[in-house]
Structure formats: C-alpha cells, structure tokens
Coordinates of C-alpha atoms in Angstrom, one line a residue:
M1 CA -26.5 1.9 -22.8
L2 CA -25.9 5.6 -23.4
L3 CA -23.6 7.7 -25.8
T4 CA -23.7 11.5 -25.8
I5 CA -22.1 13.9 -28.2
T6 CA -21.8 17.6 -27.3
S7 CA -21.0 20.6 -29.5
T8 CA -20.2 24.1 -28.2
T9 CA -19.5 25.7 -31.6
K10 CA -22.2 28.4 -32.2
P11 CA -24.8 27.9 -33.3
A12 CA -24.4 24.6 -31.5
T13 CA -27.8 23.3 -32.7
D14 CA -26.1 22.8 -36.1
L15 CA -25.3 19.4 -34.6
G16 CA -28.8 18.4 -35.6
Y17 CA -28.0 19.0 -39.3
L18 CA -24.8 16.9 -39.0
L19 CA -26.6 14.0 -37.4
H20 CA -29.7 14.4 -39.6
K21 CA -31.8 14.4 -36.4
H22 CA -33.9 17.4 -35.5
P23 CA -33.3 18.6 -31.9
E24 CA -37.0 19.1 -31.2
R25 CA -37.9 15.5 -32.0
V26 CA -37.3 12.1 -30.5
H27 CA -36.1 9.6 -33.1
T28 CA -36.6 5.9 -32.6
T29 CA -35.1 3.1 -34.7
R30 CA -36.2 -0.5 -34.3
L31 CA -33.2 -2.9 -34.2
P32 CA -33.2 -6.7 -34.1
F33 CA -32.3 -6.6 -30.4
G34 CA -34.2 -3.5 -29.2
D35 CA -34.6 0.2 -29.8
A36 CA -32.1 2.9 -30.6
I37 CA -33.4 6.3 -29.5
V38 CA -31.8 9.6 -30.4
F39 CA -32.9 12.7 -28.4
Y40 CA -31.4 16.0 -27.3
P41 CA -31.3 16.7 -23.5
E42 CA -30.0 20.2 -24.2
A43 CA -30.2 22.3 -27.4
T44 CA -29.2 25.9 -27.2
D45 CA -27.1 28.2 -29.4
A46 CA -24.2 27.8 -26.9
R47 CA -24.4 24.1 -26.2
C48 CA -26.1 21.2 -27.9
T49 CA -26.0 17.5 -26.8
A50 CA -27.3 14.6 -28.7
A51 CA -27.9 11.3 -26.9
L52 CA -28.1 7.9 -28.4
L53 CA -29.9 5.6 -25.9
L54 CA -29.8 1.9 -26.8
D55 CA -32.6 -0.1 -25.1
V56 CA -31.7 -3.8 -25.5
N57 CA -34.7 -6.1 -25.1
P58 CA -33.8 -9.4 -23.5
V59 CA -36.6 -11.2 -25.4
D60 CA -35.4 -9.8 -28.7
L61 CA -31.8 -10.8 -27.7
S62 CA -33.0 -14.3 -26.9
R63 CA -34.7 -14.6 -30.3
A64 CA -31.6 -13.4 -32.1
R65 CA -29.5 -16.1 -30.3
K66 CA -31.4 -19.2 -31.4
G67 CA -28.0 -21.0 -31.8
S68 CA -26.9 -20.2 -28.3
P69 CA -25.4 -23.2 -26.4
H70 CA -27.8 -25.6 -24.7
G71 CA -27.7 -25.4 -20.9
A72 CA -27.6 -21.6 -20.7
P73 CA -31.3 -20.6 -21.1
L74 CA -31.0 -17.5 -18.9
Q75 CA -27.9 -16.1 -20.6
P76 CA -29.8 -13.8 -22.9
Y77 CA -31.7 -12.4 -19.9
V78 CA -29.0 -12.2 -17.3
N79 CA -25.9 -10.5 -18.7
S80 CA -24.2 -7.1 -19.0
R81 CA -25.1 -6.4 -22.6
P82 CA -28.1 -4.1 -22.0
Y83 CA -26.0 -1.9 -19.7
I84 CA -22.6 -1.5 -21.2
A85 CA -21.5 -0.1 -24.6
S86 CA -20.4 -2.9 -26.9
S87 CA -20.8 -4.1 -30.5
F88 CA -24.5 -3.5 -30.0
M89 CA -23.7 0.2 -29.7
S90 CA -21.6 0.1 -32.9
V91 CA -24.6 -1.4 -34.8
A92 CA -26.8 1.3 -33.4
I93 CA -24.4 4.0 -34.6
S94 CA -24.2 2.6 -38.1
R95 CA -28.0 2.2 -38.3
T96 CA -29.2 5.4 -36.7
L97 CA -26.3 7.8 -37.6
K98 CA -25.2 6.2 -40.9
T99 CA -25.1 9.4 -42.9
A100 CA -23.1 11.3 -40.3
L101 CA -20.8 8.3 -39.9
N102 CA -20.1 8.5 -43.7
G103 CA -19.4 12.2 -43.5
R104 CA -22.3 13.4 -45.5
C105 CA -24.3 16.6 -44.9
D106 CA -25.9 17.9 -48.1
S107 CA -27.3 21.0 -46.5
H108 CA -24.1 22.0 -44.7
P109 CA -21.2 20.2 -46.5
D110 CA -18.6 22.7 -45.2
L111 CA -19.8 21.9 -41.6
A112 CA -19.3 18.2 -42.2
E113 CA -15.7 18.8 -43.3
A114 CA -14.9 21.2 -40.5
R115 CA -12.8 20.1 -37.5
L116 CA -14.7 21.2 -34.5
P117 CA -14.4 20.7 -30.7
Y118 CA -16.6 17.8 -29.6
E119 CA -17.1 16.0 -26.3
A120 CA -18.3 12.4 -26.4
T121 CA -19.3 10.4 -23.3
V122 CA -20.0 6.7 -23.1
A123 CA -21.7 6.1 -19.8
A124 CA -20.4 2.6 -19.3
V125 CA -18.0 0.3 -21.3
Q126 CA -16.3 -2.9 -20.3
C127 CA -12.7 -2.0 -20.9
V128 CA -10.7 -5.2 -20.8
G129 CA -7.3 -3.7 -20.1
G130 CA -8.4 -0.8 -17.9
S131 CA -7.9 2.9 -18.3
D132 CA -4.4 2.3 -19.7
L133 CA -5.8 0.6 -22.8
L134 CA -8.4 3.3 -23.2
R135 CA -5.7 5.9 -23.4
R136 CA -3.5 3.9 -25.7
L137 CA -6.4 3.6 -28.1
F138 CA -7.8 7.2 -28.1
E139 CA -4.9 9.5 -27.2
P140 CA -2.9 8.8 -30.4
L141 CA -6.1 10.0 -32.3
G142 CA -5.8 13.4 -30.6
Y143 CA -8.4 13.0 -27.8
E144 CA -8.1 14.1 -24.2
V145 CA -9.3 11.0 -22.4
S146 CA -11.0 10.9 -19.0
A147 CA -11.7 7.5 -17.4
H148 CA -14.3 7.3 -14.7
E149 CA -13.4 4.2 -12.7
Q150 CA -15.1 2.9 -9.5
L151 CA -14.6 0.2 -7.0
L152 CA -16.4 -3.1 -7.5
D153 CA -17.9 -2.6 -4.1
E154 CA -17.2 0.3 -1.8
R155 CA -17.7 -2.0 1.2
F156 CA -14.8 -4.2 0.0
P157 CA -12.1 -2.0 -1.5
E158 CA -9.7 -4.9 -1.5
W159 CA -11.8 -6.3 -4.5
G160 CA -10.3 -3.6 -6.6
V161 CA -11.6 -1.5 -9.5
S162 CA -14.4 -2.6 -11.8
P163 CA -13.4 -3.2 -15.5
I164 CA -16.7 -1.3 -16.4
I165 CA -15.8 2.4 -16.6
G166 CA -17.3 5.6 -17.9
V167 CA -15.4 7.4 -20.7
T168 CA -15.2 11.0 -21.8
L169 CA -13.4 12.0 -24.9
Q170 CA -12.6 15.6 -25.9
G171 CA -11.1 16.5 -29.2
T172 CA -11.2 18.8 -32.3
V173 CA -12.2 16.5 -35.1
R174 CA -14.7 16.0 -37.9
L175 CA -17.9 14.5 -36.5
S176 CA -17.6 11.6 -39.0
E177 CA -14.1 10.9 -37.5
L178 CA -15.4 10.8 -34.0
L179 CA -18.2 8.4 -34.9
T180 CA -15.8 6.2 -36.9
H181 CA -13.4 6.0 -33.9
L182 CA -16.3 5.1 -31.6
Y183 CA -17.7 2.6 -34.1
V184 CA -14.4 0.7 -34.4
L185 CA -13.0 1.0 -30.9
I186 CA -15.9 0.4 -28.6
P187 CA -15.9 -3.4 -29.5
V188 CA -12.1 -3.3 -29.2
L189 CA -12.4 -2.1 -25.6
D190 CA -15.0 -4.7 -24.8
G191 CA -13.1 -7.5 -26.6
Q192 CA -16.3 -9.2 -27.7
K193 CA -18.9 -9.1 -30.6
H194 CA -22.4 -10.4 -30.5
Y195 CA -22.3 -11.7 -34.1
W196 CA -20.2 -13.9 -36.3
V197 CA -16.9 -12.3 -37.5
G198 CA -15.9 -13.2 -41.0
D199 CA -14.5 -11.5 -44.2
A200 CA -17.2 -8.8 -44.0
E201 CA -15.7 -7.5 -40.8
V202 CA -12.3 -7.2 -42.5
E203 CA -14.0 -5.0 -45.1
K204 CA -15.6 -2.8 -42.4
L205 CA -12.3 -2.4 -40.5
I206 CA -10.6 -1.4 -43.7
R207 CA -13.4 1.0 -44.7
Y208 CA -13.7 2.7 -41.3
G209 CA -10.0 2.6 -40.4
E210 CA -8.8 3.8 -43.8
N211 CA -7.6 7.2 -42.8
W212 CA -6.2 6.5 -39.3
L213 CA -5.6 2.9 -38.5
A214 CA -2.5 2.3 -40.5
G215 CA -0.6 4.9 -38.5
H216 CA -2.0 4.0 -35.1
P217 CA 0.7 2.6 -32.7
E218 CA -1.8 -0.1 -31.5
R219 CA -3.0 -1.2 -35.0
E220 CA -2.2 -4.8 -34.4
L221 CA -4.1 -4.9 -31.1
I222 CA -7.0 -3.2 -32.7
A223 CA -7.2 -5.6 -35.6
K224 CA -6.8 -8.6 -33.3
R225 CA -9.6 -7.6 -31.0
Y226 CA -11.9 -6.2 -33.6
L227 CA -11.6 -9.5 -35.5
K228 CA -11.9 -11.6 -32.4
H229 CA -8.4 -13.0 -32.5
R230 CA -8.9 -14.7 -35.8
R231 CA -5.3 -14.6 -37.0
S232 CA -6.0 -15.1 -40.7
L233 CA -8.5 -12.2 -40.8
E234 CA -6.1 -10.0 -38.7
T235 CA -3.3 -10.6 -41.2
A236 CA -5.5 -9.9 -44.2
A237 CA -6.7 -6.6 -42.7
L238 CA -3.2 -5.4 -41.8
E239 CA -1.8 -6.4 -45.2
Q240 CA -4.5 -4.3 -46.9
L241 CA -4.0 -1.3 -44.5
L242 CA -0.2 -1.4 -45.0
V243 CA -0.4 -1.9 -48.8
D244 CA 2.8 0.1 -49.4
E245 CA 4.7 -1.5 -46.6
A246 CA 6.0 -5.0 -45.7
A247 CA 3.9 -7.0 -43.3
P248 CA 4.8 -5.8 -39.8
E249 CA 7.2 -8.0 -38.0
S250 CA 5.1 -7.8 -34.9
L251 CA 2.5 -10.1 -36.5
E252 CA 5.1 -12.8 -36.2
E253 CA 4.7 -13.1 -32.4
P254 CA 6.7 -15.4 -30.3
P255 CA 5.2 -18.8 -29.7
E256 CA 2.2 -18.4 -27.5
E257 CA 3.3 -20.3 -24.4
T258 CA 0.3 -19.5 -22.2
A259 CA -2.7 -18.7 -24.5
P260 CA -3.6 -21.4 -27.1
D261 CA -6.5 -20.9 -29.4
T262 CA -9.0 -22.3 -26.9
E263 CA -7.9 -19.8 -24.3
E264 CA -7.8 -16.9 -26.8
R265 CA -11.4 -17.3 -27.6
L266 CA -12.2 -16.7 -23.9
G267 CA -9.8 -13.7 -23.6
L268 CA -8.0 -15.5 -20.8
N269 CA -4.8 -13.7 -21.2
E270 CA -6.5 -10.4 -20.7
Q271 CA -8.4 -11.7 -17.7
R272 CA -5.2 -12.9 -16.2
V273 CA -3.5 -9.6 -16.6
I274 CA -6.5 -7.8 -15.1
A275 CA -6.7 -10.2 -12.1
I276 CA -3.0 -10.0 -11.3
T277 CA -2.9 -6.2 -11.7
E278 CA -5.9 -5.8 -9.4
E279 CA -4.4 -8.2 -6.8
L280 CA -1.1 -6.2 -6.8
R281 CA -3.0 -2.9 -6.6
S282 CA -5.4 -3.9 -3.8
R283 CA -2.4 -5.1 -1.7
A284 CA -0.5 -1.9 -2.0
A285 CA 2.5 -3.3 -3.9
G286 CA 4.7 -0.5 -5.1
T287 CA 7.6 -2.4 -6.6
V288 CA 7.0 -5.5 -8.7
V289 CA 9.2 -8.1 -10.5
D290 CA 7.5 -10.2 -13.3
L291 CA 9.4 -13.5 -13.3
G292 CA 9.0 -15.0 -16.7
C293 CA 7.6 -11.8 -18.3
G294 CA 7.3 -13.2 -21.8
D295 CA 6.3 -10.6 -24.3
G296 CA 5.4 -8.0 -21.8
K297 CA 1.6 -7.9 -21.6
L298 CA 1.5 -7.7 -17.8
L299 CA 4.4 -5.2 -17.8
R300 CA 2.5 -2.8 -20.0
A301 CA -0.5 -3.0 -17.8
L302 CA 1.6 -2.3 -14.7
L303 CA 3.4 0.6 -16.4
G304 CA 0.0 2.2 -16.9
E305 CA -0.6 2.3 -13.1
R306 CA 1.1 5.1 -11.2
Q307 CA 1.1 3.0 -8.0
F308 CA 3.9 0.8 -9.4
T309 CA 7.0 2.9 -9.0
K310 CA 9.6 0.2 -9.9
I311 CA 8.9 -2.6 -12.4
L312 CA 11.3 -5.3 -13.5
G313 CA 10.7 -7.9 -16.2
M314 CA 12.8 -11.0 -16.4
D315 CA 12.8 -13.9 -18.9
V316 CA 15.1 -16.6 -20.0
S317 CA 14.3 -15.9 -23.7
T318 CA 16.0 -12.9 -25.3
R319 CA 13.6 -13.1 -28.1
S320 CA 10.6 -12.7 -25.8
L321 CA 12.4 -9.7 -24.2
E322 CA 12.8 -8.1 -27.6
F323 CA 9.0 -8.5 -28.1
A324 CA 8.4 -7.1 -24.7
A325 CA 10.6 -4.1 -25.5
D326 CA 8.6 -3.5 -28.7
R327 CA 5.3 -3.8 -26.9
L328 CA 6.4 -1.3 -24.3
H329 CA 8.0 1.1 -26.8
F330 CA 10.8 0.7 -24.4
R331 CA 13.4 2.8 -26.3
D332 CA 11.0 5.7 -26.8
L333 CA 9.5 5.9 -23.3
P334 CA 9.6 9.4 -21.6
P335 CA 12.4 9.7 -19.1
M336 CA 10.1 9.4 -16.0
Q337 CA 8.5 6.2 -17.4
R338 CA 11.8 4.8 -18.4
E339 CA 13.2 5.2 -14.9
R340 CA 10.3 3.0 -13.6
I341 CA 10.9 -0.1 -15.7
D342 CA 13.7 -2.4 -16.8
L343 CA 14.1 -5.7 -18.6
I344 CA 16.7 -8.3 -17.8
Q345 CA 17.6 -11.8 -19.1
G346 CA 17.8 -14.5 -16.4
S347 CA 16.6 -17.9 -15.2
L348 CA 14.1 -18.6 -12.4
T349 CA 16.1 -21.6 -11.3
Y350 CA 19.3 -19.7 -10.4
R351 CA 19.8 -17.3 -7.5
D352 CA 19.9 -13.7 -8.8
E353 CA 20.5 -10.7 -6.5
R354 CA 18.7 -8.5 -9.0
L355 CA 15.4 -10.0 -7.9
S356 CA 15.8 -8.9 -4.3
G357 CA 14.1 -5.9 -2.6
F358 CA 10.7 -6.0 -4.4
D359 CA 7.3 -5.8 -2.7
A360 CA 5.8 -8.4 -5.0
G361 CA 6.8 -11.1 -7.5
V362 CA 4.6 -12.5 -10.2
V363 CA 5.1 -16.0 -11.7
A364 CA 2.3 -16.1 -14.3
E365 CA 1.9 -19.3 -16.4
V366 CA 5.5 -20.3 -15.8
I367 CA 5.7 -23.3 -13.5
E368 CA 4.0 -25.7 -16.0
H369 CA 7.0 -25.1 -18.4
L370 CA 9.5 -26.5 -15.9
D371 CA 10.4 -30.1 -15.3
A372 CA 9.0 -31.2 -12.0
G373 CA 12.5 -31.8 -10.7
R374 CA 13.3 -28.1 -11.2
L375 CA 10.4 -26.7 -9.2
A376 CA 12.3 -26.9 -5.9
A377 CA 15.0 -24.6 -7.4
L378 CA 12.3 -22.1 -8.5
E379 CA 10.8 -22.2 -5.0
R380 CA 14.1 -21.3 -3.4
V381 CA 14.8 -18.5 -5.9
V382 CA 11.4 -16.9 -5.5
F383 CA 10.4 -17.6 -1.9
E384 CA 13.7 -17.8 -0.1
F385 CA 16.3 -15.7 -1.9
A386 CA 14.1 -13.0 -3.5
G387 CA 11.5 -13.3 -0.8
P388 CA 9.0 -10.5 -1.6
R389 CA 6.2 -10.1 0.9
L390 CA 3.6 -10.9 -1.9
V391 CA 3.9 -13.6 -4.6
V392 CA 1.2 -14.2 -7.3
V393 CA 1.4 -17.5 -9.1
T394 CA -1.0 -18.6 -11.9
T395 CA -1.2 -21.9 -13.8
P396 CA -3.7 -23.8 -16.0
N397 CA -6.3 -26.0 -14.4
I398 CA -6.2 -29.3 -16.3
E399 CA -9.7 -30.2 -15.1
Y400 CA -11.0 -27.4 -17.3
N401 CA -9.5 -28.9 -20.4
Q402 CA -12.6 -31.1 -20.7
V403 CA -14.7 -27.9 -21.1
F404 CA -12.5 -27.1 -24.1
G405 CA -13.3 -30.5 -25.6
M406 CA -9.8 -31.8 -25.2
E407 CA -9.0 -35.5 -24.7
D408 CA -7.9 -36.7 -21.3
G409 CA -4.1 -36.3 -20.7
V410 CA -3.7 -33.7 -23.5
L411 CA -2.0 -30.5 -22.4
R412 CA -2.9 -27.0 -23.6
H413 CA 0.5 -26.3 -25.1
K414 CA 3.3 -28.5 -26.4
D415 CA 5.8 -26.9 -24.1
H416 CA 3.9 -27.7 -20.9
R417 CA 5.7 -30.3 -18.9
F418 CA 2.6 -30.8 -16.7
E419 CA -0.8 -29.3 -15.8
W420 CA -2.3 -29.6 -12.3
T421 CA -5.7 -30.2 -11.0
R422 CA -7.0 -27.8 -8.4
E423 CA -6.2 -30.2 -5.6
Q424 CA -2.6 -30.8 -6.9
F425 CA -2.0 -27.0 -7.2
E426 CA -3.4 -26.2 -3.8
G427 CA -1.3 -29.0 -2.3
W428 CA 1.9 -27.7 -3.8
A429 CA 1.2 -24.1 -2.9
S430 CA 0.2 -24.9 0.7
G431 CA 3.5 -26.8 1.1
V432 CA 5.5 -23.9 -0.3
A433 CA 3.7 -21.4 1.9
S434 CA 4.3 -23.6 5.0
A435 CA 8.0 -24.1 4.2
H436 CA 8.8 -20.4 3.6
G437 CA 6.6 -18.6 6.1
Y438 CA 3.8 -17.4 3.8
T439 CA 0.0 -17.7 4.0
V440 CA -1.8 -18.5 0.7
E441 CA -5.2 -17.8 -0.8
F442 CA -6.6 -19.4 -4.0
K443 CA -8.7 -17.5 -6.6
P444 CA -10.2 -18.6 -10.0
I445 CA -9.6 -16.7 -13.2
G446 CA -12.0 -17.0 -16.1
P447 CA -15.5 -18.5 -16.5
I448 CA -16.3 -21.0 -13.8
D449 CA -17.7 -24.4 -14.7
Q450 CA -19.7 -26.0 -11.9
S451 CA -17.8 -29.3 -12.2
H452 CA -14.4 -28.3 -13.5
G453 CA -13.7 -24.9 -11.9
A454 CA -12.0 -22.1 -13.8
P455 CA -9.5 -22.4 -16.7
T456 CA -6.8 -20.6 -14.7
Q457 CA -6.0 -21.0 -11.0
M458 CA -4.2 -18.3 -9.0
A459 CA -2.4 -18.6 -5.7
V460 CA -1.6 -15.4 -3.7
F461 CA 1.2 -15.8 -1.2
S462 CA 1.7 -13.2 1.5
R463 CA 3.6 -12.6 4.7

C-alpha cells in the first residue's frame, strides 16, 4: 500500500521540512495493524519524492479484529486490505504526517502556507464507482486526475476493468490541503472503513472538511460514504457544514426502492451499478436505455464512460426523474454531454416507440415492483417491441434474505410484490429468452453465501 508525494519547487528537498521527515532517513511508525514507513526514493534540488509505505501485518490485523464474525477465520489473512489504499492509509497519514496534515511547519511557516505544485500517486485504490467517481471527487478541488485502470485478466477481456486502479493527482495546493483531501477521500473511494463509525467520525469530517467540503458538488455522497451510510450521522455532518444554509433538499431522497438498510451496509447498489456497467462495456453496447432508471445512479456511471454515445433514462415516477436530473446536474451539462443523454417519463407495461433502436436495455431492480399479472406486458415491451440485442435484468434473491436475518416470507422492501429464488428467476428468464429469440446467462452480484447464493441475481439476455 503506497502513497507518494512529489515536489518540483526548488529547493525541492524543502518537502522534508513540511513533512517533518528528513530525506536522508527512513522513518518507521508502529501502528496497531502494521508499520508505516516514510522514505525518499529521490531527493534532489529539482525533484523530491516522499513515499509512505504501509505494511499491513495479517497477524496484527487478526488481533485487532477479535470481534470478527465466527466462521471466517481466514478473513484477516486473505483479503485486499494489505494491498490497496483504504481507511488504513488514512490512519497512517494522521499518525505519521500529523503535523503536516494540520498545516504546521514552525521552521518554514511561509512554506506551509504557500500553494505549490504537487503530484500525489496512490499505487492502488479500490474505487467503487470507477474513474468517473474519482474525477467527480478530486477535479472540483482543482486537481488534474489520471486514473490507471487495467483489465481484471488480460486473457479474458470480456471480464471488464478491475475496480482497483492507480491514481495520480496533480495540483497547485497547500501540502496540508493535499493531505486532508487524501485523508478524507481515500475511504470514500473505497466505500469501507476498518473501524466503528460513530460521532467521532462526524467531528473528523467537519474538522478536515471545514474549508472545502461545504462547497463540493458531491458533498452528500462524500458524507454518506465517509460515515458508512449512517443517515443520522450524515445529516448531522451536513447540517454543521451548512450552518448558514437550510438543510439540502437532496438529503430527502426518494424512497429507496431497491436498497434497504441491509443492502446499503453491503454497498449492493454500488456493486450493481459496477456489474451492469461492466457488462454493457464488455459487450460493446454503444446506446443504452435504462428502463426504470429511478434517481439516476446507473445513468451517472454510464455518462462517465465515453463508449456510451446515447443514453436514455425512463421512469414512471416524475419525482424520481427530478432526482435523477439533480444527480446528473442535467441542466448544467456541457453541450456535448447533454447531447448524449435524455430523461423521459413512461411506463414499462405500455408500448413506447421512444424505446426502440438501442443496443442495450437495462431493467435493474424493477420487475419485483410489478404485480405478477403485469410481467407479460413488460416482457413484450422490452423483448418484443423495443427488442435491443442485449438486455440486463437484476432482481433480489429471496434466499439470501436469511443471511440478512430476515424472517421467512418477509420481503426487502414494502413495495416489492414478490421476490424470487434463484430457481424461479432462472425459470422465468429462460422462458422469456426462448419466447423472444434470446440466449441468457446468469451472474451473481454481491457476496456469495455457500447455501443461499448472492443477494442480487442478474440475467444477461443477448441475441
């Protein structure tokens, strides 16, 4: 797990004063889960690079997780935490570079206040939302962002791009600002934290976001992810940040029809968006219609991919479309972006000529909201009348509800008319494929339980 910061302002070795770490020494700090090591791979008048290497020890990680769930004894040893930047890296920044993080440099106070050109590189971070999310978080802060993506496996390009990417940021900022942005946003990219999130985390977010978070266009998303989707904490943080403003209307989101609290804790909505986007990307879809687009989470991900030249979002709810427009900053999109995307109101159970001519259609977490007697109408609208060559359908797997601790027969959302087992969903999808000339593949989304499968099931129809 590696973070590097490079300065080219002569004498570049002044970076050592700012970080309170001498370039000619190796500095090691012992942490509860391993060692944080600061060293300088290069240190000249023209260019100086400081590296923070975090060496996570699985044994220490295991000891720190005494309360981990029974039945996962290898989890502390077999996971991605030692290799990708996450909340562990934020802890390392605060423990090893605390004085620089707080903007203090007693020997060179003018240097600490100066806005200088820096380059920061994070070797690997799990970006749940892809390079689009990365840019939405860092570009408003004035950084030039480079995302170094790679295929999951070069032998199987159809598997798509890995969510683990390398990140390079270039910007003219105070060093304390750069460290603050990394401290807050690295866990936001990852979407996880390795420790309990409570009121103390609200205080940290307020303290380190004081001078920039209130004006950030993604402040709600940052608060939500930083505080691990705990709505009460998120609201408290935003109310304090926006002390001179009314609470933002965007906090009052439309009713979550596909991501109840149990699913939010697993980040299932993000995983669904990633899985669907990768499926569309790997199958060379250029034009996509999102049927039942809701508040636009998938639309925003698609808009961030240049491959998708025409995107249409349709929903029966005008209120959801308003939220989608706000999420997309629809009215403020640059002309070239605005030409690529549109939103329309309509029903999936009525034939609509506007849905024709697309390479792919997406029906994500929609069918379970229909009465069983209306499914035949949806099938004709999507597979017969619209007839894209590719259709992606996702729906909850009711078998997995037991993993959530739910009682038999209880559905995940009060608006669900039904939820299917894997056998029921595969039977329905196979019948639809046969009737309309498609082939179908089934893929899981989310953590897989040996007995109950994955929380979300996905069918990919193609012809």
